[in-house]
JSON list of C-alpha atoms in Angstrom, two decimals:
[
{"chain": "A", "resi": 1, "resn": "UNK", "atom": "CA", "xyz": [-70.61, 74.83, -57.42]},
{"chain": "A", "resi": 2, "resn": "UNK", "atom": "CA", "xyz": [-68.86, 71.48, -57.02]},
{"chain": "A", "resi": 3, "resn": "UNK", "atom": "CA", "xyz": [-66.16, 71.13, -54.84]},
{"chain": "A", "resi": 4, "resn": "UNK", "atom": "CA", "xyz": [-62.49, 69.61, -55.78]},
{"chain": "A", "resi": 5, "resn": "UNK", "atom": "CA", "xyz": [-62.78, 66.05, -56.75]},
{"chain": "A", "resi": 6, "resn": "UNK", "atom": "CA", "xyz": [-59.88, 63.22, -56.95]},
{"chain": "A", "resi": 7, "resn": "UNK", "atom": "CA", "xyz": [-59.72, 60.25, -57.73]},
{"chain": "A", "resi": 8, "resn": "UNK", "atom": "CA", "xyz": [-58.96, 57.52, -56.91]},
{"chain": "A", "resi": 9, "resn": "UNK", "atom": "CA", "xyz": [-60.06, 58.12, -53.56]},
{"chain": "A", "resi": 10, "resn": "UNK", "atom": "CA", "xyz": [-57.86, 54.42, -52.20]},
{"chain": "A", "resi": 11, "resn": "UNK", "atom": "CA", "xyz": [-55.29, 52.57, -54.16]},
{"chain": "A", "resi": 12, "resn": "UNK", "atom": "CA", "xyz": [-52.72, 50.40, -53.29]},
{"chain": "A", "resi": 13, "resn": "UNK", "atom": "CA", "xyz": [-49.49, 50.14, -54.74]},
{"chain": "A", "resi": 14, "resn": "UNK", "atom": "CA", "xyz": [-46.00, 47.86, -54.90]},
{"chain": "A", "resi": 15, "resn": "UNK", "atom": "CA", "xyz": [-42.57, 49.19, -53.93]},
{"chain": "A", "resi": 16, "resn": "UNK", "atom": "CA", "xyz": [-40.92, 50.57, -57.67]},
{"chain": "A", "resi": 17, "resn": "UNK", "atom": "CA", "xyz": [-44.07, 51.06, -59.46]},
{"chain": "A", "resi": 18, "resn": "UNK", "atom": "CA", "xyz": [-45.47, 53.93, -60.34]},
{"chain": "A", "resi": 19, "resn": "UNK", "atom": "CA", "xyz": [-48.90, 55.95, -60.18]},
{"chain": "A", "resi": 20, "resn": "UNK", "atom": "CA", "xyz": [-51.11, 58.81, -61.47]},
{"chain": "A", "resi": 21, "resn": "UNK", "atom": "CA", "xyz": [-53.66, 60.71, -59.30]},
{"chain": "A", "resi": 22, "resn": "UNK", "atom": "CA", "xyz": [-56.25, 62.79, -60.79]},
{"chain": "A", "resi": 23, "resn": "UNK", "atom": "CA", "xyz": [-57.20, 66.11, -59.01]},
{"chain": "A", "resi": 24, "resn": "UNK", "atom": "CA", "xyz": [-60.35, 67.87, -60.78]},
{"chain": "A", "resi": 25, "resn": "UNK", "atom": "CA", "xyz": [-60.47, 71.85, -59.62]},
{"chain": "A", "resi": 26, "resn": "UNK", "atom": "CA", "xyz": [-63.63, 73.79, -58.64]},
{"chain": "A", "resi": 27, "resn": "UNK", "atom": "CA", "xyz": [-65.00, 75.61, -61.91]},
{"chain": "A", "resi": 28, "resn": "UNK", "atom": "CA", "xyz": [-63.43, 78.84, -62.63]},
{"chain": "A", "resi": 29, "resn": "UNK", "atom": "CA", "xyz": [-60.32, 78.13, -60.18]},
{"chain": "A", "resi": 30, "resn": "UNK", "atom": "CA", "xyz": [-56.96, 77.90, -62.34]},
{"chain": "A", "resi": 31, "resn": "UNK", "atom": "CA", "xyz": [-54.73, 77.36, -59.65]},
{"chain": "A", "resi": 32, "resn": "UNK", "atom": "CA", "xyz": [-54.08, 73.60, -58.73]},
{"chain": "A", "resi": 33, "resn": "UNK", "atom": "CA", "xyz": [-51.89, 72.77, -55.71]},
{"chain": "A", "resi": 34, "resn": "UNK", "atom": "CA", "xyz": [-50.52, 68.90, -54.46]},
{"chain": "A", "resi": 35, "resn": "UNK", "atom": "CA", "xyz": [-49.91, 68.25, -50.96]},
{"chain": "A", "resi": 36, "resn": "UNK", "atom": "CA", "xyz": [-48.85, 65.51, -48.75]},
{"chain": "A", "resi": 37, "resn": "UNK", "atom": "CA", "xyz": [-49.88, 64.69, -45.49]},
{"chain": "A", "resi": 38, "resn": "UNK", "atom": "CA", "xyz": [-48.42, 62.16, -43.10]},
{"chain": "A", "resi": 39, "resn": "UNK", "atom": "CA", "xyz": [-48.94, 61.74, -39.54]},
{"chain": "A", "resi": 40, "resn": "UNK", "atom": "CA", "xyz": [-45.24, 62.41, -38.70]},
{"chain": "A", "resi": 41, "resn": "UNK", "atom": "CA", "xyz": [-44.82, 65.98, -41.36]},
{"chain": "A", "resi": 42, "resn": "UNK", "atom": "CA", "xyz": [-48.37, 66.90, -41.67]},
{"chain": "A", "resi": 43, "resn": "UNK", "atom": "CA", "xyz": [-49.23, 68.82, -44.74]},
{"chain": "A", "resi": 44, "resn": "UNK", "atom": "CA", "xyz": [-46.42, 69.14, -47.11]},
{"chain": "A", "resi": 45, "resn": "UNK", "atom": "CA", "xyz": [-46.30, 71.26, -49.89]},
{"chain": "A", "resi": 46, "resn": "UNK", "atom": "CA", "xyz": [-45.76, 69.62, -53.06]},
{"chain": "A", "resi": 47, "resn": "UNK", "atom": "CA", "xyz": [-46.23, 71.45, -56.40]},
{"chain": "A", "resi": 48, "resn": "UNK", "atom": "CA", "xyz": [-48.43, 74.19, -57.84]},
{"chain": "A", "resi": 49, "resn": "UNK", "atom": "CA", "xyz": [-49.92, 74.78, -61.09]},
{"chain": "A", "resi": 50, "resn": "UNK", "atom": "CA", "xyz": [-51.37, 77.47, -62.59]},
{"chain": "A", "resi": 51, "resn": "UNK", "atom": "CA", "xyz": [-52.72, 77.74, -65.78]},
{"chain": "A", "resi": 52, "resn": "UNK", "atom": "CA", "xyz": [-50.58, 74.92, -67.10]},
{"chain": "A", "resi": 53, "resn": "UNK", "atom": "CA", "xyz": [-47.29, 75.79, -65.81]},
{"chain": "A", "resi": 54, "resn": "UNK", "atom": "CA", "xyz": [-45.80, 74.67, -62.63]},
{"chain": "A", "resi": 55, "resn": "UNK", "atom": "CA", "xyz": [-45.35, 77.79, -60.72]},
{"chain": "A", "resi": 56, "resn": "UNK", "atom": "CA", "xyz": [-43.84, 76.54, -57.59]},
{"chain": "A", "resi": 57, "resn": "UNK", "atom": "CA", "xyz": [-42.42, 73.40, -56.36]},
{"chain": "A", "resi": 58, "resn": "UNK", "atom": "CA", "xyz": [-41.89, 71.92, -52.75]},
{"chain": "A", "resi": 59, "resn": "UNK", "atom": "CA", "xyz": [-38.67, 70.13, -52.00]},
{"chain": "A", "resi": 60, "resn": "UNK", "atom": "CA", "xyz": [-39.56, 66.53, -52.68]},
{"chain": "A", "resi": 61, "resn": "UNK", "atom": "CA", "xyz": [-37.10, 64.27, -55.16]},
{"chain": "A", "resi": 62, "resn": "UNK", "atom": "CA", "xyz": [-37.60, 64.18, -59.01]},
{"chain": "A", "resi": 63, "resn": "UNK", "atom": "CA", "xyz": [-39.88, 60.97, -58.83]},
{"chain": "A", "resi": 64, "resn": "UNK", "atom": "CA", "xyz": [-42.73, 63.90, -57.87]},
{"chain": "A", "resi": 65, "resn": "UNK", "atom": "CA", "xyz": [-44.59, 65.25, -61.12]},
{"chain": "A", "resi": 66, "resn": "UNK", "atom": "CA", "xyz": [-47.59, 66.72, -61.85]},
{"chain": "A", "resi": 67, "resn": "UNK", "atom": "CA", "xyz": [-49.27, 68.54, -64.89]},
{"chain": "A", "resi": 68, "resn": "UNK", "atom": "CA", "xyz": [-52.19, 70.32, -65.12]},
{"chain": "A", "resi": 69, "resn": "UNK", "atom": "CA", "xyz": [-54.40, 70.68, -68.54]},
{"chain": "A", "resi": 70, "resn": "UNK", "atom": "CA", "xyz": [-56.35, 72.98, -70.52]},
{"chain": "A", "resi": 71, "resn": "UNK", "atom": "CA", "xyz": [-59.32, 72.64, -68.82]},
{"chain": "A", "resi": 72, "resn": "UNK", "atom": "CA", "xyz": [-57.10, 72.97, -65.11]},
{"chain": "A", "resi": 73, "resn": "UNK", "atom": "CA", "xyz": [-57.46, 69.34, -64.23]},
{"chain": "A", "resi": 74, "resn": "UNK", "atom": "CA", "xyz": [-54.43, 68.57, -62.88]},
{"chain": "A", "resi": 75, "resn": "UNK", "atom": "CA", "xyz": [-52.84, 65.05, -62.44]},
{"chain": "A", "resi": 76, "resn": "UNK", "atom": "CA", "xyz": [-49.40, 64.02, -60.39]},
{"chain": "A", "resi": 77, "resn": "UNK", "atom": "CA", "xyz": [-47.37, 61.31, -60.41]},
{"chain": "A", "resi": 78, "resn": "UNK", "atom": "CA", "xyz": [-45.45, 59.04, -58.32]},
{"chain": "A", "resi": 79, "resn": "UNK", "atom": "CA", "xyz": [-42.48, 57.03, -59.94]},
{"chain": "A", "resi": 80, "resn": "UNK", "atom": "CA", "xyz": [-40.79, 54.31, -58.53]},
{"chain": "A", "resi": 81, "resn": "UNK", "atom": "CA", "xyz": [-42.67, 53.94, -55.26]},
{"chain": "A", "resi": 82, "resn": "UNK", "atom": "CA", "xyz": [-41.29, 53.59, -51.97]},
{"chain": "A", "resi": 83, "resn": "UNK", "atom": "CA", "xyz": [-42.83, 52.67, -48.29]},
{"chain": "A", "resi": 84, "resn": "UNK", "atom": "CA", "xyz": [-42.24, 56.23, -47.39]},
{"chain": "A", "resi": 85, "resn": "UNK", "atom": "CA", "xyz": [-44.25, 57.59, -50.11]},
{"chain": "A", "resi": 86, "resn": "UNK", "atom": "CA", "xyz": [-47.27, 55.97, -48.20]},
{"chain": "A", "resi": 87, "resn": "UNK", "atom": "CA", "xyz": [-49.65, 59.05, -47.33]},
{"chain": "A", "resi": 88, "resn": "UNK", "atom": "CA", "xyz": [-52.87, 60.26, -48.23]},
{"chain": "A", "resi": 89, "resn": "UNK", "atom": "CA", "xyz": [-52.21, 63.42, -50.77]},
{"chain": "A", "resi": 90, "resn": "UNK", "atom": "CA", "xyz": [-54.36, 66.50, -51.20]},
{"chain": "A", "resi": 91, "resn": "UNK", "atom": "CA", "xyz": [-55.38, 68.64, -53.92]},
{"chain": "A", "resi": 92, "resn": "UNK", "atom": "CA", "xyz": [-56.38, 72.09, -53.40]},
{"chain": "A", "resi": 93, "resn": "UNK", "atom": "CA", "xyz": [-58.11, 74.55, -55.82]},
{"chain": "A", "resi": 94, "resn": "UNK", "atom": "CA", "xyz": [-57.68, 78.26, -55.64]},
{"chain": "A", "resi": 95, "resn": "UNK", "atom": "CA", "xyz": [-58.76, 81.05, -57.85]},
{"chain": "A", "resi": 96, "resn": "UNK", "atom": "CA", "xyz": [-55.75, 82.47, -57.75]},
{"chain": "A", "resi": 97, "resn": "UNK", "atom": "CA", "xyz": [-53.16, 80.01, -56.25]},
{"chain": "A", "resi": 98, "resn": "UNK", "atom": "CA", "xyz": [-50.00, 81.26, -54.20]},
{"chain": "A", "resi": 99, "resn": "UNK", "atom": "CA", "xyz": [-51.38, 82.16, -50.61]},
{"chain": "A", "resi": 100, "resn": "UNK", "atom": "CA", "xyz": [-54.96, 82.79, -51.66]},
{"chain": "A", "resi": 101, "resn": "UNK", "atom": "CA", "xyz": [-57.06, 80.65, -50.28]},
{"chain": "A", "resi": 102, "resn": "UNK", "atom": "CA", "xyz": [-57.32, 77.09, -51.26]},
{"chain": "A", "resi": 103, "resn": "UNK", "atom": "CA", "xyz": [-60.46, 74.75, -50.99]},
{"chain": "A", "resi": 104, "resn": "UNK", "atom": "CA", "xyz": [-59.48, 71.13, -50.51]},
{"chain": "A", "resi": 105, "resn": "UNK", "atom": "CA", "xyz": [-60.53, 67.71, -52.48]},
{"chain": "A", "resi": 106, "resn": "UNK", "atom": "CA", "xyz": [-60.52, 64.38, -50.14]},
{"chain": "A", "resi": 107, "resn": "UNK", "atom": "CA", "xyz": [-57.70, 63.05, -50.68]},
{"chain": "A", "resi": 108, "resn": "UNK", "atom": "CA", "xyz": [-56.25, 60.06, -52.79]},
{"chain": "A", "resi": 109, "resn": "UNK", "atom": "CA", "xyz": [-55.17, 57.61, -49.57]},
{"chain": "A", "resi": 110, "resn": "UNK", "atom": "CA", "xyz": [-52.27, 55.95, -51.51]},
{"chain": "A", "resi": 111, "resn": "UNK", "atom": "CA", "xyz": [-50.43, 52.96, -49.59]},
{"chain": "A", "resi": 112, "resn": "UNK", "atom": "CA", "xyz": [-47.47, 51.45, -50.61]},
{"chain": "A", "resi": 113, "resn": "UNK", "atom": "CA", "xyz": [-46.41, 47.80, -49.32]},
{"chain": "B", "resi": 1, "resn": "UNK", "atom": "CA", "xyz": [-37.76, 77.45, -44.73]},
{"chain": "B", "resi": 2, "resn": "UNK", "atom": "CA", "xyz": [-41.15, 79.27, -42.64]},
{"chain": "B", "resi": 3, "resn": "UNK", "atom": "CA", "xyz": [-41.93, 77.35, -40.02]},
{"chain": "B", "resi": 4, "resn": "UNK", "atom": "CA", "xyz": [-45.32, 77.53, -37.96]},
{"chain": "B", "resi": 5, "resn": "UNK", "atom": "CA", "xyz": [-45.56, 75.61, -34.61]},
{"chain": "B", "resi": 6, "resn": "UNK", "atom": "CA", "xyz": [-48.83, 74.79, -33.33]},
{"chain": "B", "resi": 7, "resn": "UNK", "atom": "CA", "xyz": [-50.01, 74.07, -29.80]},
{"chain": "B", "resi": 8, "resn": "UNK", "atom": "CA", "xyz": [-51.08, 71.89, -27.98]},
{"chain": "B", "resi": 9, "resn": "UNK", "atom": "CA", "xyz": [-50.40, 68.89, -30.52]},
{"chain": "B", "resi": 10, "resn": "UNK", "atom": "CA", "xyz": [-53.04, 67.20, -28.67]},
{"chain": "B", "resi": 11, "resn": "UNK", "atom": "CA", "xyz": [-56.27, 68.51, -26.65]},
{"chain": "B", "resi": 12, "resn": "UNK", "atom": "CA", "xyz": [-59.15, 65.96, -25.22]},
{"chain": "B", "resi": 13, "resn": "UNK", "atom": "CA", "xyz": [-61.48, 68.52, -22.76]},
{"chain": "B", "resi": 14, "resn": "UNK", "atom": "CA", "xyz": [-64.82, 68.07, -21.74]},
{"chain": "B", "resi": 15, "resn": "UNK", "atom": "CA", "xyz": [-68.08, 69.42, -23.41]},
{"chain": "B", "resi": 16, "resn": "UNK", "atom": "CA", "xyz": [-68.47, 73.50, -22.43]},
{"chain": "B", "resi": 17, "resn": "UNK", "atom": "CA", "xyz": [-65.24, 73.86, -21.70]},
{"chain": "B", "resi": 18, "resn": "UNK", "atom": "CA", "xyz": [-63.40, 76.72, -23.58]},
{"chain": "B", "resi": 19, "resn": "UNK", "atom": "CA", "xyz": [-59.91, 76.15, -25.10]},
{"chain": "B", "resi": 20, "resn": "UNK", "atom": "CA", "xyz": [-57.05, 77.67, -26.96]},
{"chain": "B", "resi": 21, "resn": "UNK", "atom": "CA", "xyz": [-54.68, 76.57, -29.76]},
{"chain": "B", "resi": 22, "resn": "UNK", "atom": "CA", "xyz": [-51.78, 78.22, -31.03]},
{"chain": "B", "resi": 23, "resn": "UNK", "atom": "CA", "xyz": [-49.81, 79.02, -34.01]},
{"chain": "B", "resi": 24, "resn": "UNK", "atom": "CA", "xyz": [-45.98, 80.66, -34.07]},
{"chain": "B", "resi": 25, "resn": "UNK", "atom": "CA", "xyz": [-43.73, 81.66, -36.17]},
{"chain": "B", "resi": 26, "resn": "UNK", "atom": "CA", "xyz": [-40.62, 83.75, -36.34]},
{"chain": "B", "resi": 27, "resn": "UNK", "atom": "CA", "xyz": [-41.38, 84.48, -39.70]},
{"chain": "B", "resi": 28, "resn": "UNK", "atom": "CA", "xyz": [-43.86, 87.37, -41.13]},
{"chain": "B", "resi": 29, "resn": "UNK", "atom": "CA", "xyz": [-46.90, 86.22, -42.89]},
{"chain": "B", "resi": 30, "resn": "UNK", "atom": "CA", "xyz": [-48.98, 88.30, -45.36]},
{"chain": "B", "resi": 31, "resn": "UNK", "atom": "CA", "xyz": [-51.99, 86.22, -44.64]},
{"chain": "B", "resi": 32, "resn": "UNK", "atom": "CA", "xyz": [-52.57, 83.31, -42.53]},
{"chain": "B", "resi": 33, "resn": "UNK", "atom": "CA", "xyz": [-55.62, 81.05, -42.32]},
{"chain": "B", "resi": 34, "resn": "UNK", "atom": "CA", "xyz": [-57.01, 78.56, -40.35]},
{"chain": "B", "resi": 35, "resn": "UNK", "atom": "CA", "xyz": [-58.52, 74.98, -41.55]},
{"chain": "B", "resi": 36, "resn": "UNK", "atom": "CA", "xyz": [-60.32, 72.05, -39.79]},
{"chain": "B", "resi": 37, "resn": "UNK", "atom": "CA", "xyz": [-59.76, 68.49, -40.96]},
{"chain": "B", "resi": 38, "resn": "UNK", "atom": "CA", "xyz": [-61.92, 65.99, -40.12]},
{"chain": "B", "resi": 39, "resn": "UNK", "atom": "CA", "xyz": [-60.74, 61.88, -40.59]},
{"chain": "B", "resi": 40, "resn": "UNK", "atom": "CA", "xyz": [-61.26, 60.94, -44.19]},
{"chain": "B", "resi": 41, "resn": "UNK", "atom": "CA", "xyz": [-61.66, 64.34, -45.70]},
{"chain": "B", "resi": 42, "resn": "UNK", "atom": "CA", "xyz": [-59.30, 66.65, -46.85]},
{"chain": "B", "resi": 43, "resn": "UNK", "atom": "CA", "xyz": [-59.11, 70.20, -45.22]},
{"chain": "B", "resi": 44, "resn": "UNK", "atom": "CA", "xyz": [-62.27, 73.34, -44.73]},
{"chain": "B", "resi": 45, "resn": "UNK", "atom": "CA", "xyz": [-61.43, 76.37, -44.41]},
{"chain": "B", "resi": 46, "resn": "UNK", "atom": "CA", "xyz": [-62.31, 78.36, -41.27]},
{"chain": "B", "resi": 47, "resn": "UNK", "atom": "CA", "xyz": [-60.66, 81.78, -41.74]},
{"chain": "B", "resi": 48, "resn": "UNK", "atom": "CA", "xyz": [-58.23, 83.78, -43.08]},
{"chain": "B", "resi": 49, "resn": "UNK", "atom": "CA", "xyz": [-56.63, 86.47, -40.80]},
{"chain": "B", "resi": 50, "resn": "UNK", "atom": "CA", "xyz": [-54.67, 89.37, -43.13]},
{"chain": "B", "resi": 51, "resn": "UNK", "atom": "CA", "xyz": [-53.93, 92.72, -40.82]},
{"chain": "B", "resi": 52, "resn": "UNK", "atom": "CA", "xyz": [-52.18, 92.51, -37.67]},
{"chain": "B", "resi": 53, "resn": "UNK", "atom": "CA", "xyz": [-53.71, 92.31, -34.31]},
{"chain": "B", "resi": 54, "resn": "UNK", "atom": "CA", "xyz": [-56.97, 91.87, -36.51]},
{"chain": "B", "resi": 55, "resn": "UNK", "atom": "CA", "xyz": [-59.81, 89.65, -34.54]},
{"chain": "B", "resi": 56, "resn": "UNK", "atom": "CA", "xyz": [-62.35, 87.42, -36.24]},
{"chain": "B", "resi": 57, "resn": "UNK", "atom": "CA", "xyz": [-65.45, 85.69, -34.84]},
{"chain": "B", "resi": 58, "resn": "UNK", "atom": "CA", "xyz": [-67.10, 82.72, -36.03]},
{"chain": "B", "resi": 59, "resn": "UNK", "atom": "CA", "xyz": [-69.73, 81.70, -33.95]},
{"chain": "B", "resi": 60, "resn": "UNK", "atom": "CA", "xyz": [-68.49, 80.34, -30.72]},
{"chain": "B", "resi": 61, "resn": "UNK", "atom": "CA", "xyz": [-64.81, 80.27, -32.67]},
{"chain": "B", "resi": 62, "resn": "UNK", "atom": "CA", "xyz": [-62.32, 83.37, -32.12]},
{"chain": "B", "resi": 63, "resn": "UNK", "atom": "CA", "xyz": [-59.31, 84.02, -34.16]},
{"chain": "B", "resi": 64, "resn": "UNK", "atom": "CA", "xyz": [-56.62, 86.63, -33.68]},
{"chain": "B", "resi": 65, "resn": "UNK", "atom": "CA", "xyz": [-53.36, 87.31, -35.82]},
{"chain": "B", "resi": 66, "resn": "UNK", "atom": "CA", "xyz": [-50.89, 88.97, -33.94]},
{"chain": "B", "resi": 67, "resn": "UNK", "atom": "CA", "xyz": [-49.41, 92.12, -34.20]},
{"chain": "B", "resi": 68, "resn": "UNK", "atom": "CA", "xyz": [-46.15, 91.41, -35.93]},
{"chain": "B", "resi": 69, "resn": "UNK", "atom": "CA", "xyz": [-48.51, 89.11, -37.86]},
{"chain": "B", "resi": 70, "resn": "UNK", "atom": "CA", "xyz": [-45.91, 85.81, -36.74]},
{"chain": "B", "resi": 71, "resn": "UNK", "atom": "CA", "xyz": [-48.40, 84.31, -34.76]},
{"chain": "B", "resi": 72, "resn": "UNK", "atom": "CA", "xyz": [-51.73, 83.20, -34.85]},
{"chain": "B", "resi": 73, "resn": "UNK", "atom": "CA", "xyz": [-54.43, 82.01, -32.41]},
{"chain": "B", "resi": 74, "resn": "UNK", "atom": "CA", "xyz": [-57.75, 80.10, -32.00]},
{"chain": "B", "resi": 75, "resn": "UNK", "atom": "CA", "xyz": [-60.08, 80.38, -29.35]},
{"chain": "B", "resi": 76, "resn": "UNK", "atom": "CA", "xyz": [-63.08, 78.01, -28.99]},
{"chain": "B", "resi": 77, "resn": "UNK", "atom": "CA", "xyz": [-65.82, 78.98, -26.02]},
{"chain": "B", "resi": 78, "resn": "UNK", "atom": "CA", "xyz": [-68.09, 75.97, -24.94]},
{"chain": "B", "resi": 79, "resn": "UNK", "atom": "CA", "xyz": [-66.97, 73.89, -26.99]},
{"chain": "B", "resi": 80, "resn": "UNK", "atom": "CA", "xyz": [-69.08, 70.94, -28.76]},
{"chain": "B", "resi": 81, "resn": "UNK", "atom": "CA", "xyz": [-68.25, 67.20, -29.73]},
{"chain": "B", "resi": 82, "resn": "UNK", "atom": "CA", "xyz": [-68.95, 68.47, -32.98]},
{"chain": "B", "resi": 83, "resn": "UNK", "atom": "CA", "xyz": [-65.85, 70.72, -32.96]},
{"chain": "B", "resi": 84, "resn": "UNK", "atom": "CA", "xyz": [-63.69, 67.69, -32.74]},
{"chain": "B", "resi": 85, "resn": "UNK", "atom": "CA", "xyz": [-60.80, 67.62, -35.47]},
{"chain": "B", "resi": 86, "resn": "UNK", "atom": "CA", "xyz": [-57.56, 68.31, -36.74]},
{"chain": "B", "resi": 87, "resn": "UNK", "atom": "CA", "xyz": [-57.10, 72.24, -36.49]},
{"chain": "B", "resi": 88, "resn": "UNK", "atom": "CA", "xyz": [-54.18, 73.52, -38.79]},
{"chain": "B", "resi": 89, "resn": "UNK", "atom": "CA", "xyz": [-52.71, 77.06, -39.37]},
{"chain": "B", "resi": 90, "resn": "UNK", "atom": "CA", "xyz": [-50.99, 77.95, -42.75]},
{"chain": "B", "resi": 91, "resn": "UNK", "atom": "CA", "xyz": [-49.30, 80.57, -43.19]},
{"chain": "B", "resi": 92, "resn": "UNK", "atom": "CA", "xyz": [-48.76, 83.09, -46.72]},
{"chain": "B", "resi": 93, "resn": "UNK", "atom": "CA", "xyz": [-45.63, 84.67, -48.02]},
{"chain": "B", "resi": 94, "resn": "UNK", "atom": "CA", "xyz": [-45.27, 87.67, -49.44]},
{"chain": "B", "resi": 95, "resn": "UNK", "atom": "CA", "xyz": [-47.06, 88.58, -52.19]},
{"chain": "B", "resi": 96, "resn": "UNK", "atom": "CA", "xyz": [-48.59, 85.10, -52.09]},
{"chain": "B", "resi": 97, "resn": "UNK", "atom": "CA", "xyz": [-45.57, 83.53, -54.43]},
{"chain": "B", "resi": 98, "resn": "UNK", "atom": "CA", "xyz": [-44.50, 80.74, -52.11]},
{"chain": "B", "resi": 99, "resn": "UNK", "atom": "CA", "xyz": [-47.68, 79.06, -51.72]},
{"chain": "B", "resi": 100, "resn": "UNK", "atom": "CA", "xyz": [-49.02, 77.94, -47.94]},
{"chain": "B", "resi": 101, "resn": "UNK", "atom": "CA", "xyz": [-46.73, 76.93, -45.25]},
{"chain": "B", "resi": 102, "resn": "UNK", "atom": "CA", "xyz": [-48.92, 74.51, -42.93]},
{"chain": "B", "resi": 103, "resn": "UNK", "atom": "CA", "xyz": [-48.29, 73.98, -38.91]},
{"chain": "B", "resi": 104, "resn": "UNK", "atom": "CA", "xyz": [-48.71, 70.01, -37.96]},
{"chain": "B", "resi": 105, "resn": "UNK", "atom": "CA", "xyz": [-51.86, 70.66, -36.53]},
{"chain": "B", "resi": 106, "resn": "UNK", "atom": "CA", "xyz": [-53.57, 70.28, -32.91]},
{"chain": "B", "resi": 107, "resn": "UNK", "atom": "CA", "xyz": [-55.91, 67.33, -33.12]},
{"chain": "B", "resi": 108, "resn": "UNK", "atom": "CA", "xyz": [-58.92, 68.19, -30.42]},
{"chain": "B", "resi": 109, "resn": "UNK", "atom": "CA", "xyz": [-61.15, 65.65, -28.91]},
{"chain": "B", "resi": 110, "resn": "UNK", "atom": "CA", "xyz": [-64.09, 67.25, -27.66]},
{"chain": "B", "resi": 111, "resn": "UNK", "atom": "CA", "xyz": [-65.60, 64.12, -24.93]},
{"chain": "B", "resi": 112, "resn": "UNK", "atom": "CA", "xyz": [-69.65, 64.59, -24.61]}
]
C-alpha cells in the first residue's frame, strides 16, 4: 500500500496570507489527523477528521481549518499567517482515528517570513 | 490537559552502549505507543504498549508500560548509529476519543 502523502512538501509564505496543505490518507484509512511540530512544543495536536466530520479539535485559534473529502483526502488551512505559525505540520492516517494508531506523511515544512 | 514527559531530552553515547529513555505521566493511558522520527520525515511507528506492566521486544529495542499504565519506557541494548533519531511517546485516552497526546521527544545521537 502507499503510505500518507502531502504536499507541498516546502513552501514559503508572507506574514497575513494564507495557505492550503494537502494531506492524502493511506487507502482504506478514514481517519485523517493534523499536527504541528516545532522544536520548542513538539508534536501538537491539531484537528481530526473522520469520515468528513471534524471529530476532535486541538486548542489552536480559529485561523486553523481543515476538511476532509469523500474520498478522505483531507486538506487544512492556515489564514492570516504569522512568524509563529512557522513549523513543519504532519498528517497522520489511521483506520480508525482517536488513539489507534496513526501512520505519518512527511510533512509540509511551511515557513513564514 | 495529559501531559507525558520524556527523558533524557538529549542522549549522544557511544556505539554498543545500552541506554534508556523515559516517558511519564500522571495521567492513565488506554494505549500508548512509541515512534521514531528521523530529520526530514514525519514519524514510524515502533510500538504500541496496551496492558499494564506488559513488555515488548523489538530486536535489540525493549519497551515496557507500567503498571498503572502512566508511564512508559524504552530500552535500547548495543545500540547502532543507525538508531539515531527523535524517539517520542504518545499517549491514548480513554476509549481512544481524544486523539494522541505526544511527549517532546528524546533526540539520541548514537557516535560510531
Amino acid at each position: 500500500k502507499a503510505g500518507v502523502t502531502q504536499t507541498p512538501r516546502y513552501l514559503i509564505k508572507t506574514r497575513g496570507q494564507q495557505v492550503t496543505l494537502s494531506c492524502s490518507p493511506i487507502s482504506g484509512h478514514r481517519s485523517v489527523s493534523w499536527y504541528q511540530q516545532t522544536p520548542g512544543q513538539g508534536l501538537q495536536f491539531l484537528f481530526e477528521y473522520f469520515s468528513e466530520t471534524q471529530r476532535n479539535k486541538g486548542n489552536f485559534p480559529g485561523r486553523f481549518s481543515g476538511r476532509q473529502f469523500s474520498n478522505s483526502r483531507s486538506e487544512m488551512n492556515v489564514s492570516t499567517l504569522e512568524l509563529g505559525d512557522s513549523a513543519l505540520y504532519l498528517c497522520a492516517s489511521s483506520v480508525s482515528g482517536g488513539g489507534y494508531e496513526q501512520y505519518f506523511g512527511p510533512g509540509t515544512r511551511l515557513t513564514v517570513t | 490537559t495529559q501531559l507525558l514527559e520524556q527523558s533524557p531530552q538529549f542522549l549522544s553515547i557511544q556505539e554498543g552502549e545500552n541506554l534508556t529513555v523515559y516517558c511519564n505521566s500522571s495521567s492513565v493511558f488506554s494505549s500508548l505507543q512509541w515512534y521514531r522520527q528521523e530529520p526530514g520525515e514525519g514519524p514510524v511507528l515502533l510500538v504500541t504498549v496496551v496492558t499494564g506492566g506488559e513488555v515488548k521486544k523489538l530486536k535489540r529495542l525493549t519497551f515496557q508500560f507500567g503498571d498503572a499504565r502512566k508511564d512508559s519506557s524504552l530500552h535500547i541494548t548495543a545500540a547502532q548509529p543507525g538508531d539515531t533519531g527523535l524517539y517520542l511517546c504518545a499517549g491514548a485516552g480513554g476509549g481512544g476519543a481524544d486523539g494522541l497526546t505526544f511527549g517532546k521527544g528524546t533526540h539520541l545521537i548514537i557516535q560510531p
